[in-house]
Amino acid sequence: MNHSPLQNLRDRALLKTAAYVNGAWLEQTQRFSVTDPATGLELARVADTDRGHAQQAIAAAGAAWPAWRDKTAKERATLLMRWNALMLEHADDLALLMTAEQGKPLAEARGEVAYAASFLEWFAEEGRRVCGETIATHDPGKRLLVLRQAVGVCAAITPWNFPLAMITRKVAPALAAGCPVIVKPAEQTPLCALALAELAARAGLPPGIFNVLSADGANSIAVGRALCESPVVRHLSFTGSTEVGRILIRQCAPTIKKLSLELGGNAPFIVFDDADIESAVEGALISKFRNAGQTCVCVNRFYVQEGVYETFVTRLAERVRELRLGNGFDPGVQVASLIDDPAVEKVRQHVSDAQSKGGRVLAGGRLRSGRLFEPTVIADASADMLCAHEETFGPVAPIFRFQSEAEAIALANATEFGLASYLYSRDIGRIFRVAEALESGMVGINTGHISTAEAPFGGVKQSGLGREGSRHGIEDYLELKYLCLGGI
Ligand code: ADP
């Protein structure tokens, strides 16, 4: 008899399976199965909403907008802070739901709950600092002013790798700015999104302000399309693959929607001869193996300078062999299940392709069981390997060799992506030269962990548009309105 991890929820009312629209739970919908990626067992049957439900949510959000927009920023902040407090109060249950449906180790899930809640707190504060402008006039008879106003109804389509944080990072600035939001969470991880809706209701968010449309397969695409095509929805925020990002841009073109896109990455991690190697190995472990390599800022390619190459690969392989692989609920597990079978297949393909092209597997390299792929280190990686061009999105560290600083920069930039990059060096001149030359929206220098609500997260090139988090993260949810006052 298999025991569902959800039986350990302290507050069982956080397990919601109906979609949340206009402050009500839609019970009468079709359902789809949500499973534990580690065991394949069904966790719950969740609402499979369709185009009609999307239209219902859009109408509800549109109707709720004026009253929400007209609240003071402080009133909105109070509700966001209450929501933040509820997330923290229920952190253990939220983490449990996350590990159950996403697979990541429980300690990481707890970390994500705190990270996700931090966006509610941050944007509650930022919402109160939205300021307009008065401009020195070109004409003594006129005065020029600029207002910053909420854009209107917003939609968010979110991925499975951060089931809570990718929602709050979009929803918090939207709500703080005065915009209602409709969220279409990833089909693999709707339970976190729906628990968040339950907490939004407890926090007192008015009906229609935060809506969650869970959906699977064809319905998921239809709901996404309805959100893109609606003229009422004025902004779409998406985190996911570049390929789906392109589809959404196309679908949003007829209604000229504002877009925030956080797409794929192919992060390089450069280790120079002068780096502190122990600290580089530490950063590599954090950045590569978090969430089993399934984050868009995970390192995809390691570039290590000739003089320290063997030392670095040997040390990294030693540390990687020590990583504990297992079920996300087991204490001490550091690398857990991949999300699904296609993910396993891609990782397997990248490893066998690298081996066939001369890669030396120094750690891991095999599927241990189920969807547990061993954390893997591959030395002697080369530019013709799949892992040099495609995001592996798994626990594989291919290590390339380079000689000069210029070569490292050229190799790092040889990709259409530009989300995160990392470099390790103790030479301050080199740090500035390389950080400035890297074509990415974010650069970790002597650290493998860069994400925080205070800093602008986002990419250049085909990694996306706009920034999330920081004081910039609210900009996409605000329009400028210029007032020209004559007859003075
Ligand atoms: P990943 O590769 O991380 O699974 P995707 O880009 O496929 O990322 O998915 C991210 C989100 O986009 C999910 O919520 C998914 O349901 C949604 N999605 C995927 N394909 C489409 C599509 N054609 N139209 C709208 N949404 C989509």
Coordinates of C-alpha atoms and ligand atoms in Angstrom, one line a residue:
M1 CA 0.0 0.0 0.0
N2 CA 1.6 3.3 -1.1
H3 CA 1.2 6.2 1.2
S4 CA 0.6 9.6 -0.5
P5 CA 2.9 12.3 0.8
L6 CA -0.1 14.6 0.8
Q7 CA -1.4 12.7 3.8
N8 CA 1.2 14.6 5.8
L9 CA -0.3 18.0 5.2
R10 CA -1.0 19.8 8.4
D11 CA -3.6 22.0 6.9
R12 CA -5.5 19.7 4.5
A13 CA -7.5 22.6 3.2
L14 CA -4.4 23.7 1.3
L15 CA -4.9 20.7 -1.0
K16 CA -7.2 22.3 -3.7
T17 CA -8.1 20.6 -6.9
A18 CA -10.7 23.0 -8.4
A19 CA -9.7 26.1 -10.4
Y20 CA -10.0 29.5 -8.8
V21 CA -11.9 32.1 -10.7
N22 CA -13.6 35.3 -9.4
G23 CA -13.1 34.3 -5.8
A24 CA -14.8 30.9 -6.2
W25 CA -13.7 27.3 -6.7
L26 CA -15.0 25.9 -10.0
E27 CA -15.9 22.3 -9.0
Q28 CA -17.7 21.4 -12.2
T29 CA -14.9 20.9 -14.6
Q30 CA -13.1 18.0 -16.3
R31 CA -10.1 16.7 -14.3
F32 CA -6.6 15.5 -15.1
S33 CA -4.2 13.5 -13.1
V34 CA -1.3 15.2 -11.3
T35 CA 1.4 12.7 -10.4
D36 CA 4.5 12.5 -8.2
P37 CA 7.5 12.5 -10.7
A38 CA 9.6 10.4 -8.3
T39 CA 7.1 7.5 -8.0
G40 CA 4.6 8.1 -10.9
L41 CA 1.8 7.8 -8.4
E42 CA -1.3 9.9 -8.7
L43 CA -1.5 12.7 -6.2
A44 CA -4.7 14.4 -7.1
R45 CA -7.2 14.9 -9.9
V46 CA -7.2 18.6 -10.8
A47 CA -9.5 20.9 -12.8
D48 CA -8.8 20.8 -16.5
T49 CA -10.2 24.2 -17.5
D50 CA -10.8 25.3 -21.1
R51 CA -11.2 28.3 -23.3
G52 CA -14.7 29.1 -21.7
H53 CA -13.2 29.2 -18.2
A54 CA -10.5 31.5 -19.5
Q55 CA -13.0 33.9 -20.8
Q56 CA -14.9 33.7 -17.5
A57 CA -11.7 34.6 -15.7
I58 CA -10.9 37.4 -18.1
A59 CA -14.3 38.9 -17.6
A60 CA -14.0 38.6 -13.8
A61 CA -10.6 40.2 -13.8
G62 CA -11.8 43.0 -16.1
A63 CA -14.8 43.7 -13.8
A64 CA -12.6 43.6 -10.6
W65 CA -9.9 45.9 -12.1
P66 CA -11.3 49.4 -11.4
A67 CA -11.9 48.9 -7.7
W68 CA -8.4 47.3 -7.3
R69 CA -6.7 50.1 -9.3
D70 CA -8.4 52.7 -7.3
K71 CA -7.3 51.4 -3.9
T72 CA -4.3 53.1 -2.4
A73 CA -1.0 51.4 -2.9
K74 CA -0.9 51.0 0.9
E75 CA -4.2 49.1 0.9
R76 CA -2.9 46.8 -1.7
A77 CA 0.4 46.4 0.2
T78 CA -1.4 45.4 3.3
L79 CA -3.1 42.5 1.5
L80 CA 0.1 41.4 -0.1
M81 CA 1.9 41.5 3.3
R82 CA -0.9 39.3 4.7
W83 CA -0.5 36.9 1.9
N84 CA 3.3 36.8 2.5
A85 CA 2.8 36.1 6.1
L86 CA 0.4 33.2 5.3
M87 CA 2.9 31.7 2.9
L88 CA 5.5 31.8 5.6
E89 CA 3.1 30.4 8.2
H90 CA 2.3 27.5 5.9
A91 CA 5.8 27.0 4.5
D92 CA 6.1 23.4 5.5
D93 CA 2.8 22.4 3.8
L94 CA 3.7 24.4 0.7
A95 CA 7.1 22.7 0.5
L96 CA 5.5 19.3 0.9
L97 CA 3.1 20.0 -2.0
M98 CA 6.0 21.2 -4.0
T99 CA 8.3 18.2 -3.4
A100 CA 5.3 15.9 -4.1
E101 CA 4.4 17.3 -7.5
Q102 CA 7.8 18.7 -8.7
G103 CA 10.2 16.3 -7.0
K104 CA 12.9 18.7 -5.8
P105 CA 14.5 18.0 -2.4
L106 CA 12.4 19.1 0.5
A107 CA 15.1 21.5 1.8
E108 CA 15.1 23.2 -1.6
A109 CA 11.4 23.4 -1.7
R110 CA 11.4 25.2 1.7
G111 CA 14.0 27.6 0.2
E112 CA 11.7 28.2 -2.7
V113 CA 8.7 29.0 -0.5
A114 CA 10.7 31.7 1.3
Y115 CA 12.0 33.0 -2.0
A116 CA 8.5 33.1 -3.5
A117 CA 7.1 34.9 -0.4
S118 CA 9.9 37.4 -0.6
F119 CA 8.4 38.8 -3.9
L120 CA 5.1 39.5 -2.2
E121 CA 6.9 41.4 0.5
W122 CA 9.3 43.2 -1.9
F123 CA 6.6 44.4 -4.3
A124 CA 4.2 45.3 -1.4
E125 CA 7.0 47.8 -0.5
E126 CA 7.8 48.8 -4.1
G127 CA 4.2 49.5 -5.0
R128 CA 4.2 52.4 -2.5
R129 CA 7.2 53.9 -4.2
V130 CA 5.7 54.3 -7.7
C131 CA 6.2 58.0 -8.6
G132 CA 5.3 60.2 -11.5
E133 CA 7.3 63.2 -12.8
T134 CA 7.0 66.9 -13.5
I135 CA 9.1 68.0 -16.4
A136 CA 10.8 71.4 -16.9
T137 CA 8.5 73.0 -19.5
H138 CA 9.3 74.1 -23.0
D139 CA 6.6 76.8 -22.9
P140 CA 5.8 79.1 -20.0
G141 CA 2.1 78.7 -20.6
K142 CA 2.2 75.0 -20.1
R143 CA 3.0 72.4 -17.4
L144 CA 4.2 68.9 -18.2
L145 CA 3.4 66.0 -15.9
V146 CA 3.8 62.2 -16.1
L147 CA 1.5 59.7 -14.3
R148 CA 2.3 56.0 -14.0
Q149 CA -0.8 53.9 -14.1
A150 CA -1.7 50.2 -13.9
V151 CA -1.7 48.6 -17.4
G152 CA -4.9 46.6 -16.7
V153 CA -5.7 42.9 -16.7
C154 CA -2.5 40.7 -16.8
A155 CA -1.9 37.1 -17.6
A156 CA 0.9 34.8 -16.4
I157 CA 1.9 31.4 -17.9
T158 CA 4.3 29.7 -15.6
P159 CA 6.7 26.7 -15.6
W160 CA 7.0 23.6 -13.3
N161 CA 10.6 24.1 -12.1
F162 CA 9.7 26.8 -9.6
P163 CA 6.0 26.2 -9.0
L164 CA 5.6 29.0 -6.5
A165 CA 8.3 31.6 -7.1
M166 CA 7.6 32.0 -10.9
I167 CA 4.0 32.9 -9.9
T168 CA 4.7 35.4 -7.2
R169 CA 7.5 37.0 -9.1
K170 CA 4.9 38.0 -11.7
V171 CA 1.8 38.3 -9.6
A172 CA 3.3 40.5 -6.8
P173 CA 4.4 43.4 -9.1
A174 CA 1.2 43.2 -11.1
L175 CA -1.1 43.4 -8.0
A176 CA 1.1 46.0 -6.3
A177 CA 0.8 48.2 -9.5
G178 CA -3.0 47.8 -9.4
C179 CA -3.5 45.1 -12.0
P180 CA -5.6 41.9 -11.6
V181 CA -3.9 38.6 -12.8
I182 CA -4.9 35.3 -14.3
V183 CA -2.4 32.5 -13.9
K184 CA -2.1 29.4 -16.0
P185 CA 0.3 27.2 -14.0
A186 CA 2.3 24.4 -15.6
E187 CA 0.3 21.2 -15.9
Q188 CA 2.9 19.3 -13.9
T189 CA 2.6 21.6 -10.8
P190 CA -0.9 23.0 -10.3
L191 CA -1.2 22.1 -6.7
C192 CA 1.2 24.8 -5.5
A193 CA -0.6 27.4 -7.6
L194 CA -4.0 26.4 -6.1
A195 CA -2.7 26.4 -2.6
L196 CA -1.5 29.9 -3.2
A197 CA -5.0 30.8 -4.3
E198 CA -6.4 29.4 -1.1
L199 CA -4.0 31.6 0.8
A200 CA -4.9 34.6 -1.3
A201 CA -8.5 34.1 -0.4
R202 CA -7.6 33.8 3.3
A203 CA -5.5 37.0 3.0
G204 CA -8.6 38.8 1.8
L205 CA -7.8 39.5 -1.8
P206 CA -11.0 40.6 -3.5
P207 CA -12.7 38.3 -6.0
G208 CA -11.3 38.4 -9.5
I209 CA -8.0 39.9 -8.6
F210 CA -6.0 36.6 -8.5
N211 CA -7.3 33.7 -10.6
V212 CA -5.8 30.3 -11.3
L213 CA -6.7 28.2 -14.4
S214 CA -5.2 24.8 -14.1
A215 CA -5.2 22.9 -17.3
D216 CA -3.6 20.0 -19.1
G217 CA -2.5 19.2 -22.7
A218 CA -4.7 20.6 -25.3
N219 CA -6.7 22.7 -22.8
S220 CA -3.5 24.2 -21.5
I221 CA -2.7 25.5 -25.0
A222 CA -6.3 26.6 -25.5
V223 CA -6.3 28.6 -22.2
G224 CA -2.9 30.1 -23.2
R225 CA -4.3 31.1 -26.5
A226 CA -7.4 32.7 -25.1
L227 CA -5.3 34.8 -22.7
C228 CA -3.1 35.9 -25.6
E229 CA -5.9 36.7 -28.0
S230 CA -8.1 38.7 -25.5
P231 CA -8.1 42.4 -26.0
V232 CA -9.0 42.8 -22.3
V233 CA -5.7 41.2 -21.3
R234 CA -3.1 44.0 -21.6
H235 CA 0.1 42.2 -20.5
L236 CA 1.4 38.7 -20.7
S237 CA 4.3 37.4 -18.6
F238 CA 5.7 34.0 -19.4
T239 CA 8.5 31.9 -18.1
G240 CA 9.4 28.8 -20.1
S241 CA 11.1 27.7 -23.2
T242 CA 12.2 30.0 -26.0
E243 CA 10.2 27.9 -28.4
V244 CA 6.9 28.5 -26.6
G245 CA 7.9 32.1 -26.0
R246 CA 8.0 32.6 -29.8
I247 CA 4.5 31.0 -30.1
L248 CA 3.1 33.4 -27.5
I249 CA 4.6 36.5 -29.1
R250 CA 2.9 35.5 -32.3
Q251 CA -0.4 34.9 -30.6
C252 CA -0.1 38.3 -28.8
A253 CA 0.7 40.3 -32.0
P254 CA -2.9 41.0 -33.0
T255 CA -3.7 42.7 -29.7
I256 CA -0.3 44.4 -29.4
K257 CA 0.2 43.1 -25.8
K258 CA 2.9 44.1 -23.5
L259 CA 5.2 41.1 -22.9
S260 CA 7.6 40.0 -20.2
L261 CA 9.4 36.9 -21.2
E262 CA 11.9 34.8 -19.3
L263 CA 13.0 32.1 -21.7
G264 CA 15.7 29.5 -22.1
G265 CA 19.4 29.8 -21.0
N266 CA 22.6 28.1 -21.8
A267 CA 24.7 29.5 -18.9
P268 CA 28.5 29.4 -19.2
F269 CA 30.7 29.1 -16.0
I270 CA 34.2 30.3 -16.6
V271 CA 37.1 29.4 -14.3
F272 CA 40.3 31.3 -14.8
D273 CA 43.8 30.2 -13.7
D274 CA 43.8 32.7 -10.9
A275 CA 40.5 31.5 -9.4
D276 CA 40.1 30.1 -5.9
I277 CA 39.4 26.6 -7.1
E278 CA 37.7 25.3 -3.9
S279 CA 35.3 28.2 -4.1
A280 CA 34.7 27.6 -7.8
V281 CA 33.9 24.0 -7.2
E282 CA 31.5 25.0 -4.4
G283 CA 29.8 27.5 -6.8
A284 CA 29.6 24.9 -9.5
L285 CA 27.8 22.4 -7.3
I286 CA 25.2 25.0 -6.3
S287 CA 24.7 26.4 -9.7
K288 CA 24.7 23.1 -11.6
F289 CA 22.9 20.6 -9.4
R290 CA 20.2 22.7 -7.8
N291 CA 16.8 21.2 -8.7
A292 CA 18.8 18.4 -10.5
G293 CA 19.9 21.0 -13.1
Q294 CA 16.4 22.0 -14.0
T295 CA 16.6 25.8 -13.6
C296 CA 17.1 28.3 -16.4
V297 CA 20.1 29.8 -14.6
C298 CA 21.8 26.4 -14.1
V299 CA 25.2 26.1 -15.6
N300 CA 25.1 24.3 -19.0
R301 CA 28.8 24.7 -20.0
F302 CA 31.9 24.9 -17.9
Y303 CA 34.9 26.6 -19.4
V304 CA 38.1 26.0 -17.4
Q305 CA 41.5 27.5 -18.2
E306 CA 44.3 25.1 -19.2
G307 CA 46.5 25.7 -16.1
V308 CA 43.8 24.6 -13.6
Y309 CA 41.8 22.3 -15.8
E310 CA 42.8 18.9 -14.3
T311 CA 42.7 20.2 -10.7
F312 CA 39.2 21.6 -11.2
V313 CA 37.7 18.5 -13.0
T314 CA 39.2 16.1 -10.5
R315 CA 38.0 18.1 -7.5
L316 CA 34.5 18.7 -9.0
A317 CA 34.2 15.0 -9.8
E318 CA 35.1 14.1 -6.2
R319 CA 32.5 16.4 -4.8
V320 CA 29.9 15.3 -7.3
R321 CA 30.4 11.7 -6.4
E322 CA 29.5 12.6 -2.8
L323 CA 26.2 14.2 -3.7
R324 CA 23.3 12.3 -2.3
L325 CA 20.8 11.1 -5.0
G326 CA 17.3 10.0 -4.0
N327 CA 13.7 10.8 -3.3
G328 CA 13.2 14.5 -2.5
F329 CA 11.4 13.6 0.8
D330 CA 14.4 11.5 2.1
P331 CA 16.5 13.5 4.6
G332 CA 19.9 14.7 3.2
V333 CA 19.0 14.1 -0.5
Q334 CA 20.6 16.8 -2.6
V335 CA 19.7 15.7 -6.1
A336 CA 16.3 14.2 -6.8
S337 CA 14.0 13.1 -9.6
L338 CA 13.8 14.7 -13.0
I339 CA 10.4 16.0 -13.9
D340 CA 9.3 13.4 -16.5
D341 CA 10.5 10.8 -19.0
P342 CA 11.3 13.2 -21.9
A343 CA 13.6 15.1 -19.4
V344 CA 15.4 11.8 -18.6
E345 CA 15.7 11.0 -22.3
K346 CA 17.3 14.4 -23.1
V347 CA 19.9 14.0 -20.3
R348 CA 20.7 10.5 -21.5
Q349 CA 21.0 11.7 -25.1
H350 CA 23.4 14.5 -24.1
V351 CA 25.6 12.1 -22.1
S352 CA 25.8 9.4 -24.8
D353 CA 26.4 12.1 -27.4
A354 CA 29.3 13.6 -25.4
Q355 CA 30.8 10.1 -24.8
S356 CA 30.6 9.3 -28.5
K357 CA 32.6 12.5 -29.2
G358 CA 35.4 11.8 -26.8
G359 CA 34.0 13.0 -23.5
R360 CA 35.4 11.4 -20.4
V361 CA 32.8 10.6 -17.7
L362 CA 34.4 11.2 -14.4
A363 CA 31.3 10.9 -12.2
G364 CA 27.8 9.5 -12.7
G365 CA 26.7 9.1 -16.3
R366 CA 23.8 6.7 -15.7
L367 CA 20.1 6.6 -14.9
R368 CA 20.1 5.0 -11.4
S369 CA 16.4 4.1 -11.2
G370 CA 13.1 5.7 -12.1
R371 CA 13.9 9.3 -13.0
L372 CA 17.0 9.5 -10.8
F373 CA 19.8 10.5 -13.1
E374 CA 23.3 10.4 -11.4
P375 CA 25.0 13.8 -11.1
T376 CA 27.5 13.6 -13.9
V377 CA 30.8 15.2 -14.8
I378 CA 32.2 15.0 -18.3
A379 CA 35.7 16.1 -19.0
D380 CA 37.2 16.9 -22.4
A381 CA 33.9 18.4 -23.7
S382 CA 34.0 19.9 -27.2
A383 CA 32.1 22.4 -29.2
D384 CA 30.5 19.8 -31.5
M385 CA 28.6 18.1 -28.6
L386 CA 24.9 18.7 -28.1
C387 CA 25.4 20.0 -24.6
A388 CA 27.5 22.8 -26.0
H389 CA 24.4 24.2 -27.9
E390 CA 21.3 22.9 -26.2
E391 CA 20.1 23.5 -22.6
T392 CA 20.5 20.0 -21.0
F393 CA 18.2 20.9 -18.1
G394 CA 19.6 18.0 -16.1
P395 CA 22.5 17.1 -13.7
V396 CA 25.3 17.0 -16.3
A397 CA 28.4 19.1 -16.1
P398 CA 30.4 19.1 -19.3
I399 CA 33.8 20.8 -18.9
F400 CA 35.5 22.5 -21.9
R401 CA 39.1 23.7 -21.9
F402 CA 40.3 27.2 -23.0
Q403 CA 43.6 29.1 -23.1
S404 CA 43.0 32.9 -23.3
E405 CA 40.6 35.3 -21.8
A406 CA 39.4 36.3 -25.3
E407 CA 38.8 32.7 -26.2
A408 CA 36.7 32.2 -23.0
I409 CA 34.5 35.2 -23.8
A410 CA 34.0 34.1 -27.4
L411 CA 33.1 30.6 -26.4
A412 CA 30.7 31.8 -23.7
N413 CA 29.0 34.1 -26.1
A414 CA 28.6 31.6 -28.9
T415 CA 24.9 30.9 -28.2
E416 CA 21.6 32.6 -29.1
F417 CA 20.8 32.6 -25.4
G418 CA 21.9 35.2 -22.8
L419 CA 20.3 34.7 -19.4
A420 CA 23.0 34.0 -16.7
S421 CA 26.7 33.5 -16.8
Y422 CA 29.3 32.9 -14.1
L423 CA 33.0 33.6 -13.8
Y424 CA 35.6 32.8 -11.2
S425 CA 38.7 35.0 -10.9
R426 CA 40.6 37.0 -8.3
D427 CA 41.9 39.6 -10.7
I428 CA 39.8 42.7 -10.5
G429 CA 40.7 44.0 -13.9
R430 CA 39.8 40.7 -15.5
I431 CA 36.5 40.5 -13.6
F432 CA 35.4 43.8 -15.0
R433 CA 36.6 43.0 -18.6
V434 CA 34.9 39.7 -18.7
A435 CA 31.7 40.6 -16.9
E436 CA 31.2 43.6 -19.3
A437 CA 31.9 41.4 -22.4
L438 CA 29.6 38.5 -21.5
E439 CA 26.3 38.7 -23.4
S440 CA 23.9 37.8 -20.6
G441 CA 21.4 39.7 -18.4
M442 CA 23.1 38.4 -15.2
V443 CA 26.7 37.6 -14.2
G444 CA 27.6 35.7 -11.0
I445 CA 31.2 36.6 -10.1
N446 CA 32.8 34.2 -7.6
T447 CA 29.4 32.9 -6.7
G448 CA 27.0 30.3 -8.1
H449 CA 23.9 31.8 -6.6
I450 CA 22.5 35.1 -7.9
S451 CA 18.7 35.1 -7.5
T452 CA 17.1 37.4 -5.0
A453 CA 14.0 39.7 -5.0
E454 CA 16.2 42.8 -4.7
A455 CA 18.0 42.3 -8.1
P456 CA 16.8 42.4 -11.7
F457 CA 16.4 38.9 -13.1
G458 CA 16.2 38.5 -16.9
G459 CA 18.0 37.9 -20.1
V460 CA 19.3 39.4 -23.4
K461 CA 19.3 37.9 -26.9
Q462 CA 16.8 35.0 -27.2
S463 CA 16.5 34.6 -23.4
G464 CA 13.8 37.1 -23.1
L465 CA 12.3 40.5 -22.6
G466 CA 12.0 42.6 -19.5
R467 CA 13.2 42.1 -15.9
E468 CA 11.6 40.6 -12.9
G469 CA 12.3 41.4 -9.3
S470 CA 14.1 44.6 -8.1
R471 CA 12.7 48.1 -8.5
H472 CA 12.5 47.4 -12.3
G473 CA 10.2 44.4 -12.0
I474 CA 7.1 46.6 -11.5
E475 CA 7.8 48.7 -14.6
D476 CA 6.2 46.3 -17.1
Y477 CA 2.9 46.6 -15.2
L478 CA 2.8 50.4 -15.4
E479 CA 2.0 52.7 -18.3
L480 CA 3.3 56.2 -18.6
K481 CA 0.7 58.9 -19.2
Y482 CA 1.8 62.3 -20.2
L483 CA -0.4 65.3 -19.2
C484 CA 0.1 68.6 -21.0
L485 CA -1.6 71.4 -19.1
G486 CA -2.0 74.6 -21.1
G487 CA -3.5 78.0 -20.3
I488 CA -1.3 78.6 -17.2
Ligands
ADP1 P1 9.3 23.6 -20.2 O1 10.1 23.3 -21.3 O2 10.0 24.2 -19.0 O3 8.2 22.6 -19.8 P2 7.3 25.1 -21.6 O4 7.7 26.4 -22.3 O5 7.0 23.9 -22.4 O6 8.5 24.9 -20.6 O7 6.1 25.4 -20.6 C1 6.0 26.5 -19.8 C2 4.6 26.9 -19.7 O8 4.1 27.1 -21.0 C3 3.7 25.8 -19.1 O9 2.7 26.5 -18.3 C4 3.0 25.2 -20.3 O10 1.8 24.6 -20.0 C5 2.9 26.4 -21.2 N1 2.8 26.0 -22.6 C6 3.5 25.1 -23.3 N2 3.2 25.1 -24.6 C7 2.3 26.1 -24.8 C8 1.6 26.7 -25.9 N3 1.7 26.2 -27.1 N4 0.7 27.7 -25.7 C9 0.5 28.2 -24.4 N5 1.2 27.7 -23.3 C10 2.0 26.7 -23.5

